[in-house]
Structure formats: C-alpha cells, structure tokens
PDB file of C-alpha atoms in Angstrom:
ATOM      1  CA  UNK A   1     -15.754 -38.977   9.180  1.00 65.00           C
ATOM      2  CA  UNK A   2     -13.192 -38.341  12.102  1.00 73.00           C
ATOM      3  CA  UNK A   3     -10.254 -39.925   9.936  1.00 75.00           C
ATOM      4  CA  UNK A   4     -11.048 -37.879   6.798  1.00 70.00           C
ATOM      5  CA  UNK A   5     -11.017 -34.775   8.839  1.00 75.00           C
ATOM      6  CA  UNK A   6      -7.502 -35.735  10.295  1.00 79.00           C
ATOM      7  CA  UNK A   7      -6.124 -36.586   6.859  1.00 78.00           C
ATOM      8  CA  UNK A   8      -7.472 -33.373   5.313  1.00 76.00           C
ATOM      9  CA  UNK A   9      -5.742 -31.361   8.128  1.00 80.00           C
ATOM     10  CA  UNK A  10      -2.478 -33.308   7.633  1.00 82.00           C
ATOM     11  CA  UNK A  11      -2.876 -32.770   3.821  1.00 81.00           C
ATOM     12  CA  UNK A  12      -3.237 -28.955   4.394  1.00 83.00           C
ATOM     13  CA  UNK A  13       0.444 -28.860   5.470  1.00 85.00           C
ATOM     14  CA  UNK A  14       2.245 -30.005   1.966  1.00 88.00           C
ATOM     15  CA  UNK A  15      -0.167 -27.962   0.394  1.00 87.00           C
ATOM     16  CA  UNK A  16       0.945 -24.737   2.250  1.00 87.00           C
ATOM     17  CA  UNK A  17       4.347 -25.831   1.864  1.00 89.00           C
ATOM     18  CA  UNK A  18       4.267 -25.859  -1.840  1.00 90.00           C
ATOM     19  CA  UNK A  19       2.439 -22.519  -2.120  1.00 88.00           C
ATOM     20  CA  UNK A  20       5.316 -20.932   0.088  1.00 88.00           C
ATOM     21  CA  UNK A  21       7.902 -22.526  -2.076  1.00 90.00           C
ATOM     22  CA  UNK A  22       6.590 -21.483  -5.384  1.00 89.00           C
ATOM     23  CA  UNK A  23       5.809 -17.914  -4.215  1.00 86.00           C
ATOM     24  CA  UNK A  24       9.311 -17.546  -2.718  1.00 86.00           C
ATOM     25  CA  UNK A  25      11.020 -18.493  -5.845  1.00 87.00           C
ATOM     26  CA  UNK A  26       8.668 -16.965  -8.198  1.00 85.00           C
ATOM     27  CA  UNK A  27       8.910 -13.370  -6.945  1.00 82.00           C
ATOM     28  CA  UNK A  28      12.966 -13.565  -6.792  1.00 80.00           C
ATOM     29  CA  UNK A  29      13.058 -15.112 -10.363  1.00 79.00           C
ATOM     30  CA  UNK A  30      11.182 -11.878 -11.657  1.00 72.00           C
ATOM     31  CA  UNK A  31      13.310  -9.182 -12.941  1.00 69.00           C
ATOM     32  CA  UNK A  32      14.324  -6.180 -10.465  1.00 67.00           C
ATOM     33  CA  UNK A  33      14.763  -6.023  -6.742  1.00 66.00           C
ATOM     34  CA  UNK A  34      13.535  -4.269  -3.543  1.00 69.00           C
ATOM     35  CA  UNK A  35      16.300  -1.841  -3.572  1.00 68.00           C
ATOM     36  CA  UNK A  36      16.275  -0.821  -7.199  1.00 66.00           C
ATOM     37  CA  UNK A  37      14.966   2.760  -7.806  1.00 61.00           C
ATOM     38  CA  UNK A  38      15.269   5.406 -10.686  1.00 58.00           C
ATOM     39  CA  UNK A  39      18.579   6.450  -9.289  1.00 65.00           C
ATOM     40  CA  UNK A  40      21.272   3.703  -8.925  1.00 65.00           C
ATOM     41  CA  UNK A  41      22.260   3.052  -5.337  1.00 66.00           C
ATOM     42  CA  UNK A  42      26.030   3.199  -4.676  1.00 73.00           C
ATOM     43  CA  UNK A  43      27.363  -0.442  -5.071  1.00 71.00           C
ATOM     44  CA  UNK A  44      28.939  -0.273  -1.214  1.00 80.00           C
ATOM     45  CA  UNK A  45      25.506   0.896   0.140  1.00 75.00           C
ATOM     46  CA  UNK A  46      23.727  -1.738  -1.687  1.00 72.00           C
ATOM     47  CA  UNK A  47      25.899  -4.521  -0.577  1.00 78.00           C
ATOM     48  CA  UNK A  48      25.573  -3.478   3.040  1.00 80.00           C
ATOM     49  CA  UNK A  49      21.774  -3.480   2.755  1.00 75.00           C
ATOM     50  CA  UNK A  50      21.471  -6.706   1.114  1.00 73.00           C
ATOM     51  CA  UNK A  51      24.096  -8.251   3.751  1.00 78.00           C
ATOM     52  CA  UNK A  52      21.547  -6.878   6.510  1.00 79.00           C
ATOM     53  CA  UNK A  53      18.690  -8.755   4.983  1.00 73.00           C
ATOM     54  CA  UNK A  54      20.618 -11.880   3.999  1.00 76.00           C
ATOM     55  CA  UNK A  55      20.249 -11.232   0.506  1.00 75.00           C
ATOM     56  CA  UNK A  56      23.863 -11.879  -0.398  1.00 77.00           C
ATOM     57  CA  UNK A  57      23.617 -15.544   0.642  1.00 80.00           C
ATOM     58  CA  UNK A  58      22.675 -18.257  -2.008  1.00 84.00           C
ATOM     59  CA  UNK A  59      19.245 -18.485  -2.844  1.00 84.00           C
ATOM     60  CA  UNK A  60      18.662 -21.985  -1.293  1.00 87.00           C
ATOM     61  CA  UNK A  61      20.290 -20.782   2.027  1.00 88.00           C
ATOM     62  CA  UNK A  62      17.664 -17.707   1.793  1.00 86.00           C
ATOM     63  CA  UNK A  63      14.695 -20.062   1.239  1.00 88.00           C
ATOM     64  CA  UNK A  64      15.763 -22.425   4.326  1.00 88.00           C
ATOM     65  CA  UNK A  65      16.054 -19.295   6.450  1.00 88.00           C
ATOM     66  CA  UNK A  66      12.704 -18.084   5.322  1.00 87.00           C
ATOM     67  CA  UNK A  67      10.961 -21.373   5.622  1.00 88.00           C
ATOM     68  CA  UNK A  68      12.211 -21.544   9.157  1.00 89.00           C
ATOM     69  CA  UNK A  69      10.846 -18.231   9.996  1.00 87.00           C
ATOM     70  CA  UNK A  70       7.514 -18.928   8.349  1.00 87.00           C
ATOM     71  CA  UNK A  71       7.143 -22.189  10.584  1.00 86.00           C
ATOM     72  CA  UNK A  72       7.619 -20.008  13.546  1.00 86.00           C
ATOM     73  CA  UNK A  73       4.992 -17.753  12.616  1.00 85.00           C
ATOM     74  CA  UNK A  74       7.419 -14.652  11.385  1.00 85.00           C
ATOM     75  CA  UNK A  75       6.777 -13.630   7.799  1.00 85.00           C
ATOM     76  CA  UNK A  76       9.886 -11.646   7.777  1.00 83.00           C
ATOM     77  CA  UNK A  77      10.566  -7.723   7.662  1.00 84.00           C
ATOM     78  CA  UNK A  78       9.265  -5.412   5.015  1.00 81.00           C
ATOM     79  CA  UNK A  79      12.024  -4.164   2.698  1.00 78.00           C
ATOM     80  CA  UNK A  80      10.392  -0.973   2.037  1.00 78.00           C
ATOM     81  CA  UNK A  81       8.429  -0.181   5.102  1.00 76.00           C
ATOM     82  CA  UNK A  82      11.276  -0.306   7.842  1.00 75.00           C
ATOM     83  CA  UNK A  83       9.217   0.763  10.701  1.00 76.00           C
ATOM     84  CA  UNK A  84       7.309  -2.489  11.057  1.00 80.00           C
ATOM     85  CA  UNK A  85       7.469  -6.212   9.874  1.00 84.00           C
ATOM     86  CA  UNK A  86       5.114  -7.929   7.645  1.00 86.00           C
ATOM     87  CA  UNK A  87       3.092  -9.542  10.422  1.00 87.00           C
ATOM     88  CA  UNK A  88       2.239  -6.095  11.719  1.00 87.00           C
ATOM     89  CA  UNK A  89       0.820  -4.841   8.118  1.00 85.00           C
ATOM     90  CA  UNK A  90      -0.939  -8.195   7.849  1.00 86.00           C
ATOM     91  CA  UNK A  91      -2.399  -8.021  11.403  1.00 87.00           C
ATOM     92  CA  UNK A  92      -3.418  -4.070  10.959  1.00 85.00           C
ATOM     93  CA  UNK A  93      -5.111  -4.626   7.449  1.00 84.00           C
ATOM     94  CA  UNK A  94      -6.319  -8.229   7.267  1.00 85.00           C
ATOM     95  CA  UNK A  95      -9.322  -7.584   9.762  1.00 86.00           C
ATOM     96  CA  UNK A  96     -10.635  -4.789   7.620  1.00 87.00           C
ATOM     97  CA  UNK A  97     -10.577  -6.750   4.449  1.00 85.00           C
ATOM     98  CA  UNK A  98     -12.240  -9.807   6.343  1.00 86.00           C
ATOM     99  CA  UNK A  99     -15.015  -7.683   7.733  1.00 88.00           C
ATOM    100  CA  UNK A 100     -15.591  -6.090   4.074  1.00 87.00           C
ATOM    101  CA  UNK A 101     -15.708  -9.677   2.695  1.00 86.00           C
ATOM    102  CA  UNK A 102     -17.795 -11.204   5.279  1.00 88.00           C
ATOM    103  CA  UNK A 103     -20.455  -8.301   5.118  1.00 90.00           C
ATOM    104  CA  UNK A 104     -20.383  -8.462   1.046  1.00 90.00           C
ATOM    105  CA  UNK A 105     -20.678 -12.249   1.072  1.00 88.00           C
ATOM    106  CA  UNK A 106     -23.634 -12.237   3.352  1.00 90.00           C
ATOM    107  CA  UNK A 107     -25.514  -9.722   1.135  1.00 91.00           C
ATOM    108  CA  UNK A 108     -24.659 -11.779  -1.776  1.00 90.00           C
ATOM    109  CA  UNK A 109     -26.054 -15.083  -0.115  1.00 90.00           C
ATOM    110  CA  UNK A 110     -29.000 -13.472   1.378  1.00 91.00           C
ATOM    111  CA  UNK A 111     -30.239 -11.790  -1.721  1.00 91.00           C
ATOM    112  CA  UNK A 112     -28.851 -14.456  -4.167  1.00 89.00           C
ATOM    113  CA  UNK A 113     -30.613 -17.303  -2.474  1.00 88.00           C
ATOM    114  CA  UNK A 114     -33.861 -15.367  -2.050  1.00 88.00           C
ATOM    115  CA  UNK A 115     -34.290 -14.080  -5.574  1.00 89.00           C
ATOM    116  CA  UNK A 116     -32.646 -17.376  -7.131  1.00 87.00           C
ATOM    117  CA  UNK A 117     -35.298 -19.276  -5.134  1.00 85.00           C
ATOM    118  CA  UNK A 118     -38.278 -17.099  -6.241  1.00 87.00           C
ATOM    119  CA  UNK A 119     -37.065 -17.455  -9.869  1.00 86.00           C
ATOM    120  CA  UNK A 120     -37.090 -20.981  -9.643  1.00 84.00           C
ATOM    121  CA  UNK A 121     -40.604 -21.263  -8.005  1.00 81.00           C
ATOM    122  CA  UNK A 122     -41.791 -18.698 -10.454  1.00 82.00           C
ATOM    123  CA  UNK A 123     -40.087 -19.851 -13.369  1.00 81.00           C
ATOM    124  CA  UNK A 124     -40.843 -18.037 -16.757  1.00 80.00           C
ATOM    125  CA  UNK A 125     -42.614 -15.218 -15.004  1.00 85.00           C
ATOM    126  CA  UNK A 126     -41.476 -11.586 -14.484  1.00 86.00           C
ATOM    127  CA  UNK A 127     -39.909 -12.382 -11.258  1.00 83.00           C
ATOM    128  CA  UNK A 128     -37.650 -14.980 -13.100  1.00 82.00           C
ATOM    129  CA  UNK A 129     -36.633 -12.625 -16.049  1.00 87.00           C
ATOM    130  CA  UNK A 130     -35.988  -9.686 -13.673  1.00 86.00           C
ATOM    131  CA  UNK A 131     -33.729 -11.692 -11.278  1.00 84.00           C
ATOM    132  CA  UNK A 132     -31.702 -13.427 -13.901  1.00 86.00           C
ATOM    133  CA  UNK A 133     -31.618 -10.012 -15.748  1.00 86.00           C
ATOM    134  CA  UNK A 134     -30.055  -8.525 -12.693  1.00 84.00           C
ATOM    135  CA  UNK A 135     -27.868 -11.396 -12.354  1.00 84.00           C
ATOM    136  CA  UNK A 136     -26.361 -11.037 -15.917  1.00 84.00           C
ATOM    137  CA  UNK A 137     -25.639  -7.283 -15.006  1.00 84.00           C
ATOM    138  CA  UNK A 138     -23.667  -8.368 -12.050  1.00 82.00           C
ATOM    139  CA  UNK A 139     -21.613 -10.779 -13.966  1.00 82.00           C
ATOM    140  CA  UNK A 140     -20.957  -8.293 -16.801  1.00 84.00           C
ATOM    141  CA  UNK A 141     -20.165  -5.190 -15.069  1.00 84.00           C
ATOM    142  CA  UNK A 142     -16.897  -5.233 -13.622  1.00 82.00           C
ATOM    143  CA  UNK A 143     -16.113  -3.978 -10.020  1.00 80.00           C
ATOM    144  CA  UNK A 144     -14.292  -0.889 -11.149  1.00 81.00           C
ATOM    145  CA  UNK A 145     -17.268   0.315 -12.829  1.00 86.00           C
ATOM    146  CA  UNK A 146     -19.778  -0.612 -10.080  1.00 86.00           C
ATOM    147  CA  UNK A 147     -17.932   1.178  -7.473  1.00 85.00           C
ATOM    148  CA  UNK A 148     -17.641   4.573  -9.144  1.00 88.00           C
ATOM    149  CA  UNK A 149     -21.264   4.486 -10.202  1.00 89.00           C
ATOM    150  CA  UNK A 150     -22.607   3.763  -6.806  1.00 89.00           C
ATOM    151  CA  UNK A 151     -20.433   6.634  -5.535  1.00 88.00           C
ATOM    152  CA  UNK A 152     -21.808   8.928  -8.024  1.00 88.00           C
ATOM    153  CA  UNK A 153     -25.495   8.047  -7.458  1.00 89.00           C
ATOM    154  CA  UNK A 154     -25.705   7.636  -3.508  1.00 89.00           C
ATOM    155  CA  UNK A 155     -22.782   9.834  -2.612  1.00 86.00           C
ATOM    156  CA  UNK A 156     -22.424  12.716  -4.922  1.00 87.00           C
ATOM    157  CA  UNK A 157     -25.996  13.229  -6.317  1.00 86.00           C
ATOM    158  CA  UNK A 158     -28.368  11.849  -3.510  1.00 86.00           C
ATOM    159  CA  UNK A 159     -25.792  12.474  -0.741  1.00 84.00           C
ATOM    160  CA  UNK A 160     -26.949   9.520   1.418  1.00 87.00           C
ATOM    161  CA  UNK A 161     -23.717   7.895   1.920  1.00 86.00           C
ATOM    162  CA  UNK A 162     -20.091   9.011   2.192  1.00 86.00           C
ATOM    163  CA  UNK A 163     -17.803   8.571  -0.976  1.00 84.00           C
ATOM    164  CA  UNK A 164     -15.019   6.724   0.758  1.00 82.00           C
ATOM    165  CA  UNK A 165     -13.319   6.141   4.098  1.00 78.00           C
ATOM    166  CA  UNK A 166     -13.540   3.453   6.750  1.00 80.00           C
ATOM    167  CA  UNK A 167     -15.432   3.135   9.949  1.00 77.00           C
ATOM    168  CA  UNK A 168     -12.442   1.465  11.815  1.00 69.00           C
ATOM    169  CA  UNK A 169     -10.499   4.642  10.925  1.00 66.00           C
ATOM    170  CA  UNK A 170     -12.887   6.819  12.956  1.00 67.00           C
ATOM    171  CA  UNK A 171     -15.316   7.556  10.196  1.00 72.00           C
ATOM    172  CA  UNK A 172     -19.092   6.750  10.065  1.00 77.00           C
ATOM    173  CA  UNK A 173     -20.305   3.204   9.826  1.00 81.00           C
ATOM    174  CA  UNK A 174     -22.116   4.075   6.758  1.00 84.00           C
ATOM    175  CA  UNK A 175     -18.612   3.772   4.978  1.00 86.00           C
ATOM    176  CA  UNK A 176     -19.078   0.206   4.877  1.00 87.00           C
ATOM    177  CA  UNK A 177     -22.283   0.160   2.884  1.00 88.00           C
ATOM    178  CA  UNK A 178     -21.403   1.273  -0.753  1.00 89.00           C
ATOM    179  CA  UNK A 179     -18.182  -0.897  -0.889  1.00 90.00           C
ATOM    180  CA  UNK A 180     -19.854  -4.084   0.475  1.00 89.00           C
ATOM    181  CA  UNK A 181     -22.789  -3.562  -1.985  1.00 90.00           C
ATOM    182  CA  UNK A 182     -20.304  -3.208  -5.128  1.00 89.00           C
ATOM    183  CA  UNK A 183     -18.118  -5.874  -3.884  1.00 88.00           C
ATOM    184  CA  UNK A 184     -21.220  -8.390  -3.420  1.00 88.00           C
ATOM    185  CA  UNK A 185     -22.621  -7.637  -6.808  1.00 85.00           C
ATOM    186  CA  UNK A 186     -20.755 -10.078  -9.021  1.00 83.00           C
ATOM    187  CA  UNK A 187     -21.022 -13.009  -6.316  1.00 87.00           C
ATOM    188  CA  UNK A 188     -24.888 -12.252  -5.902  1.00 88.00           C
ATOM    189  CA  UNK A 189     -25.269 -12.838  -9.424  1.00 87.00           C
ATOM    190  CA  UNK A 190     -23.412 -16.263  -9.127  1.00 87.00           C
ATOM    191  CA  UNK A 191     -25.348 -17.225  -6.178  1.00 89.00           C
ATOM    192  CA  UNK A 192     -28.800 -16.300  -7.647  1.00 89.00           C
ATOM    193  CA  UNK A 193     -28.009 -18.251 -10.889  1.00 88.00           C
ATOM    194  CA  UNK A 194     -26.751 -21.356  -8.964  1.00 88.00           C
ATOM    195  CA  UNK A 195     -29.585 -21.402  -6.761  1.00 87.00           C
ATOM    196  CA  UNK A 196     -32.208 -21.191  -9.603  1.00 87.00           C
ATOM    197  CA  UNK A 197     -30.778 -23.885 -11.496  1.00 86.00           C
ATOM    198  CA  UNK A 198     -30.097 -26.423  -8.487  1.00 84.00           C
ATOM    199  CA  UNK A 199     -33.721 -25.489  -7.142  1.00 83.00           C
ATOM    200  CA  UNK A 200     -35.178 -26.228 -10.522  1.00 83.00           C
ATOM    201  CA  UNK A 201     -33.475 -29.492 -10.630  1.00 82.00           C
ATOM    202  CA  UNK A 202     -34.392 -30.274  -7.003  1.00 80.00           C
ATOM    203  CA  UNK A 203     -38.049 -29.502  -7.536  1.00 77.00           C
ATOM    204  CA  UNK A 204     -38.145 -32.067 -10.380  1.00 78.00           C
ATOM    205  CA  UNK A 205     -36.920 -34.771  -8.151  1.00 77.00           C
ATOM    206  CA  UNK A 206     -38.713 -37.929  -7.380  1.00 74.00           C
ATOM    207  CA  UNK A 207     -39.059 -37.230  -3.552  1.00 73.00           C
ATOM    208  CA  UNK A 208     -40.523 -33.685  -4.223  1.00 72.00           C
ATOM    209  CA  UNK A 209     -43.217 -35.163  -6.580  1.00 75.00           C
ATOM    210  CA  UNK A 210     -43.964 -37.522  -3.685  1.00 77.00           C
ATOM    211  CA  UNK A 211     -44.325 -34.686  -1.219  1.00 74.00           C
ATOM    212  CA  UNK A 212     -46.670 -32.869  -3.731  1.00 74.00           C
ATOM    213  CA  UNK A 213     -48.731 -35.958  -3.978  1.00 78.00           C
ATOM    214  CA  UNK A 214     -49.174 -36.065  -0.157  1.00 73.00           C
ATOM    215  CA  UNK A 215     -50.782 -32.558  -0.433  1.00 73.00           C
ATOM    216  CA  UNK A 216     -47.979 -30.640   1.496  1.00 74.00           C
ATOM    217  CA  UNK A 217     -48.076 -26.942   0.791  1.00 76.00           C
ATOM    218  CA  UNK A 218     -45.528 -25.443  -1.764  1.00 74.00           C
ATOM    219  CA  UNK A 219     -43.986 -23.353   0.799  1.00 72.00           C
ATOM    220  CA  UNK A 220     -43.242 -26.245   3.097  1.00 74.00           C
ATOM    221  CA  UNK A 221     -41.838 -28.389   0.209  1.00 73.00           C
ATOM    222  CA  UNK A 222     -39.472 -25.570  -0.868  1.00 76.00           C
ATOM    223  CA  UNK A 223     -38.409 -24.686   2.700  1.00 73.00           C
ATOM    224  CA  UNK A 224     -38.197 -27.980   4.392  1.00 70.00           C
ATOM    225  CA  UNK A 225     -37.384 -30.328   1.425  1.00 68.00           C
ATOM    226  CA  UNK A 226     -36.040 -28.711  -1.514  1.00 74.00           C
ATOM    227  CA  UNK A 227     -34.001 -25.995  -0.018  1.00 75.00           C
ATOM    228  CA  UNK A 228     -31.543 -28.525   1.698  1.00 71.00           C
ATOM    229  CA  UNK A 229     -30.802 -30.385  -1.509  1.00 71.00           C
ATOM    230  CA  UNK A 230     -30.566 -27.023  -3.579  1.00 75.00           C
ATOM    231  CA  UNK A 231     -27.869 -25.675  -1.261  1.00 78.00           C
ATOM    232  CA  UNK A 232     -25.376 -28.178  -2.089  1.00 77.00           C
ATOM    233  CA  UNK A 233     -23.943 -26.192  -5.222  1.00 80.00           C
ATOM    234  CA  UNK A 234     -23.988 -22.913  -3.085  1.00 83.00           C
ATOM    235  CA  UNK A 235     -21.902 -24.803  -0.352  1.00 78.00           C
ATOM    236  CA  UNK A 236     -19.259 -25.912  -2.864  1.00 77.00           C
ATOM    237  CA  UNK A 237     -19.092 -22.469  -4.224  1.00 81.00           C
ATOM    238  CA  UNK A 238     -18.620 -20.834  -0.679  1.00 78.00           C
ATOM    239  CA  UNK A 239     -15.048 -21.993  -0.438  1.00 74.00           C
ATOM    240  CA  UNK A 240     -13.396 -20.254  -3.282  1.00 75.00           C
ATOM    241  CA  UNK A 241     -15.876 -17.394  -3.093  1.00 80.00           C
ATOM    242  CA  UNK A 242     -14.894 -16.394   0.561  1.00 78.00           C
ATOM    243  CA  UNK A 243     -11.166 -16.341  -0.401  1.00 73.00           C
ATOM    244  CA  UNK A 244     -12.034 -14.746  -3.925  1.00 73.00           C
ATOM    245  CA  UNK A 245     -14.161 -12.082  -2.225  1.00 77.00           C
ATOM    246  CA  UNK A 246     -11.231 -11.068   0.012  1.00 72.00           C
ATOM    247  CA  UNK A 247      -8.718 -11.034  -2.802  1.00 66.00           C
ATOM    248  CA  UNK A 248     -11.205  -9.276  -5.134  1.00 63.00           C
ATOM    249  CA  UNK A 249     -11.592  -6.529  -2.701  1.00 72.00           C
ATOM    250  CA  UNK A 250      -8.229  -4.980  -3.920  1.00 77.00           C
ATOM    251  CA  UNK A 251     -10.096  -2.857  -6.502  1.00 80.00           C
ATOM    252  CA  UNK A 252     -12.952  -2.009  -4.050  1.00 84.00           C
ATOM    253  CA  UNK A 253     -10.394  -0.977  -1.537  1.00 83.00           C
ATOM    254  CA  UNK A 254      -8.509   1.251  -3.955  1.00 81.00           C
ATOM    255  CA  UNK A 255     -11.760   2.836  -5.102  1.00 83.00           C
ATOM    256  CA  UNK A 256     -13.146   3.697  -1.474  1.00 86.00           C
ATOM    257  CA  UNK A 257      -9.692   4.248   0.341  1.00 83.00           C
ATOM    258  CA  UNK A 258     -10.379   1.293   2.602  1.00 84.00           C
ATOM    259  CA  UNK A 259      -7.182   0.380   4.516  1.00 82.00           C
ATOM    260  CA  UNK A 260      -7.154  -3.224   3.626  1.00 81.00           C
ATOM    261  CA  UNK A 261      -4.736  -5.974   2.709  1.00 79.00           C
ATOM    262  CA  UNK A 262      -5.133  -5.347  -1.034  1.00 75.00           C
ATOM    263  CA  UNK A 263      -3.384  -1.933  -0.766  1.00 75.00           C
ATOM    264  CA  UNK A 264      -0.356  -3.312   0.553  1.00 75.00           C
ATOM    265  CA  UNK A 265      -0.505  -6.365  -1.919  1.00 76.00           C
ATOM    266  CA  UNK A 266      -0.564  -3.716  -4.673  1.00 75.00           C
ATOM    267  CA  UNK A 267       2.090  -1.527  -3.347  1.00 75.00           C
ATOM    268  CA  UNK A 268       4.480  -4.507  -2.444  1.00 77.00           C
ATOM    269  CA  UNK A 269       4.222  -5.739  -5.975  1.00 74.00           C
ATOM    270  CA  UNK A 270       5.402  -2.271  -7.500  1.00 74.00           C
ATOM    271  CA  UNK A 271       7.939  -1.962  -4.903  1.00 74.00           C
ATOM    272  CA  UNK A 272       9.389  -5.659  -5.366  1.00 77.00           C
ATOM    273  CA  UNK A 273       8.916  -6.049  -1.604  1.00 79.00           C
ATOM    274  CA  UNK A 274       9.521  -9.863  -1.620  1.00 80.00           C
ATOM    275  CA  UNK A 275       8.428 -10.697   1.810  1.00 84.00           C
ATOM    276  CA  UNK A 276       5.367  -8.506   2.080  1.00 85.00           C
ATOM    277  CA  UNK A 277       4.298 -10.039  -1.454  1.00 84.00           C
ATOM    278  CA  UNK A 278       4.943 -13.783  -0.376  1.00 86.00           C
ATOM    279  CA  UNK A 279       3.199 -12.959   3.176  1.00 87.00           C
ATOM    280  CA  UNK A 280       0.163 -11.802   1.474  1.00 85.00           C
ATOM    281  CA  UNK A 281      -0.070 -14.823  -0.817  1.00 85.00           C
ATOM    282  CA  UNK A 282       0.426 -17.145   2.323  1.00 87.00           C
ATOM    283  CA  UNK A 283      -2.590 -15.321   4.051  1.00 86.00           C
ATOM    284  CA  UNK A 284      -4.721 -15.571   0.946  1.00 83.00           C
ATOM    285  CA  UNK A 285      -3.764 -19.245   0.475  1.00 84.00           C
ATOM    286  CA  UNK A 286      -4.342 -20.194   4.250  1.00 86.00           C
ATOM    287  CA  UNK A 287      -7.806 -18.589   3.922  1.00 83.00           C
ATOM    288  CA  UNK A 288      -8.629 -20.474   0.598  1.00 81.00           C
ATOM    289  CA  UNK A 289      -7.458 -24.093   2.148  1.00 84.00           C
ATOM    290  CA  UNK A 290      -9.370 -23.459   5.330  1.00 84.00           C
ATOM    291  CA  UNK A 291     -12.533 -22.784   3.660  1.00 80.00           C
ATOM    292  CA  UNK A 292     -12.402 -25.393   1.071  1.00 78.00           C
ATOM    293  CA  UNK A 293     -11.798 -27.738   4.122  1.00 81.00           C
ATOM    294  CA  UNK A 294     -14.931 -26.388   5.948  1.00 80.00           C
ATOM    295  CA  UNK A 295     -17.008 -26.628   2.770  1.00 76.00           C
ATOM    296  CA  UNK A 296     -16.171 -30.368   2.436  1.00 75.00           C
ATOM    297  CA  UNK A 297     -17.291 -31.002   5.938  1.00 76.00           C
ATOM    298  CA  UNK A 298     -20.374 -28.929   5.456  1.00 73.00           C
ATOM    299  CA  UNK A 299     -21.081 -30.807   2.435  1.00 69.00           C
ATOM    300  CA  UNK A 300     -21.133 -34.208   4.002  1.00 66.00           C
ATOM    301  CA  UNK A 301     -23.595 -32.737   6.637  1.00 67.00           C
ATOM    302  CA  UNK A 302     -25.925 -31.524   4.193  1.00 63.00           C
ATOM    303  CA  UNK A 303     -25.966 -34.539   2.048  1.00 62.00           C
ATOM    304  CA  UNK A 304     -26.185 -37.888   3.782  1.00 58.00           C
ATOM    305  CA  UNK A 305     -25.377 -39.848   0.647  1.00 58.00           C
ATOM    306  CA  UNK A 306     -21.844 -38.586   0.570  1.00 57.00           C
ATOM    307  CA  UNK A 307     -19.461 -40.673   2.645  1.00 54.00           C
ATOM    308  CA  UNK A 308     -15.781 -40.042   3.101  1.00 54.00           C
ATOM    309  CA  UNK A 309     -13.560 -43.095   3.431  1.00 52.00           C
TER     310      UNK A 309
END
C-alpha cells in the first residue's frame, strides 16, 4: 500500500505537467489577445506592453519561462488586473468557492445517502418513488433555473433569506444557505440514485442473507454490514464530484453574487487574460488530481478485497 501511494504521488507530477502544457498552448492558439480591444491600440504602445510581459519572445521561450515560474509557485501577473498578480486573486477567491463547495457537497451526501438508503430499504413504496422523483428533478433542472427559483420563493416572497451576498464580505451568515442548497441539488440526486442502486445490490448479497438468517435486526444489518459495501460507488463519485462542485459553482456564484473563483474564470475568458485562465485551470486540476488520489486510498480502506501492487 505504501509503495502504491508513493507511485501515485510521483504520477501526479507528469499529469500536472501535461495539464499546464496543454492549457498554456491552447489559450495562446485561440484568436485574439489580452491587449485587443474595441479600439486599436497604437502599435508602439502594444509592442512596449508585450515586451514588458515577454509576449514578444518566441512561444517556446515564453513556455519555458512560465513553466519555471509555476514550479516556483508563481502563476504570473494578470494582464488585465494590474494591481495584483494571479496568486492574489486565487488566494482571495478560492476559499469562498471551497467553503461553498464543501457545504453543498455535505448537504448532498447527508440527504442523498439518507434518502437513497430509505428508498432501497423501502423499495417500491411511496418513500422510494418520492425520493427518486426528487432525484430526477435534481438531475433535470439546471442550476441557472434552480437558483432564481429559490431566490424568488425564499427571499422575495417569504423573505426568510437574503437574495445574494456573501458572509465573508460582511453580510449575514444566511447568505450561504440558498447558494449551497442550489449547488447541492444535482449532486444530491446523483448520490441518492447511486446509494439506492448500490444498497439494493448489497442487500441481495450472500453475507446479508446470512446475517438475516442469524436473526439480526434490519437496522443493524443496514447500518453495520450493508452500508460499508454500499458506500464504494459513493466514494468513487466523491473525487470528481468535489472538483466538479467547485467548478460548477461558477453559475451559482454569478446568480448569488459570490466573490468566488468562478467570477475571475469567466471574466478572464472574456478578457483573454492568459495567465489568469491557466492559473485557474491549474488550481482546478490540482483539486481534481488530489481528490482522485484520496478517493483511491479511501476505496482500499473500505474494501479489503482490493489490493494495490
């Protein structure tokens, strides 16, 4: 197991190297540049600005310079926001996106696992149909529809919660409730359906039949024996889900005016801000790679039949 962990950690390096390389060249191949605007900039001014940021150098030389800076932890300057560099914007906004993502994913896991388990235990009952019907709604309705509906009902009509804002910016702590619920809805649906199907399969296993034959209570069988085996697909889902719920928060951050990383990602795409685009992609990729690594380790702990050689 230790050798496997070491090999996986070493394998992260070439993965991130490929991601940085592809991101660097793809954004520069796209038409347009960071200093193109509605009005043409004087050629002399444009050459001076490009020389300042080393954009007048050959592309491979720019790539080597950027790669060296990334290895030092420097994601470079922002071409549009000249007061701060990319590291500043990521450090300022990423914690907000992570907080929102962690809260949303926690809600999705708590309610998804609970309702999925109840649906499996009470198969073909009203609880099963109701839970899966709610899951279908969560999968079908997009985030940009769920968010405004929650704002209209709970903020504008009932006036229970604020329509937008963020608690870290001085607003009420209640500002996290609506965006977290909206962001968790589709992930709750996936978790509930995965839990139900996995739990049904586990409850039909031979060792569960043996436990029932010994006279164990159903609650003990589900909580102590079936739950551990049924969680394997959920654990596999957590890696990309955690990264996806942070990247997926871009829409929710726009709807609820949350100062997260998604705002800078959208703005940098419109502005052709090369370093900010690549910096955000690198951060998202690191989160995805690390979460997949942790999921593999947790998978082996849950299922002793799995061995890594």
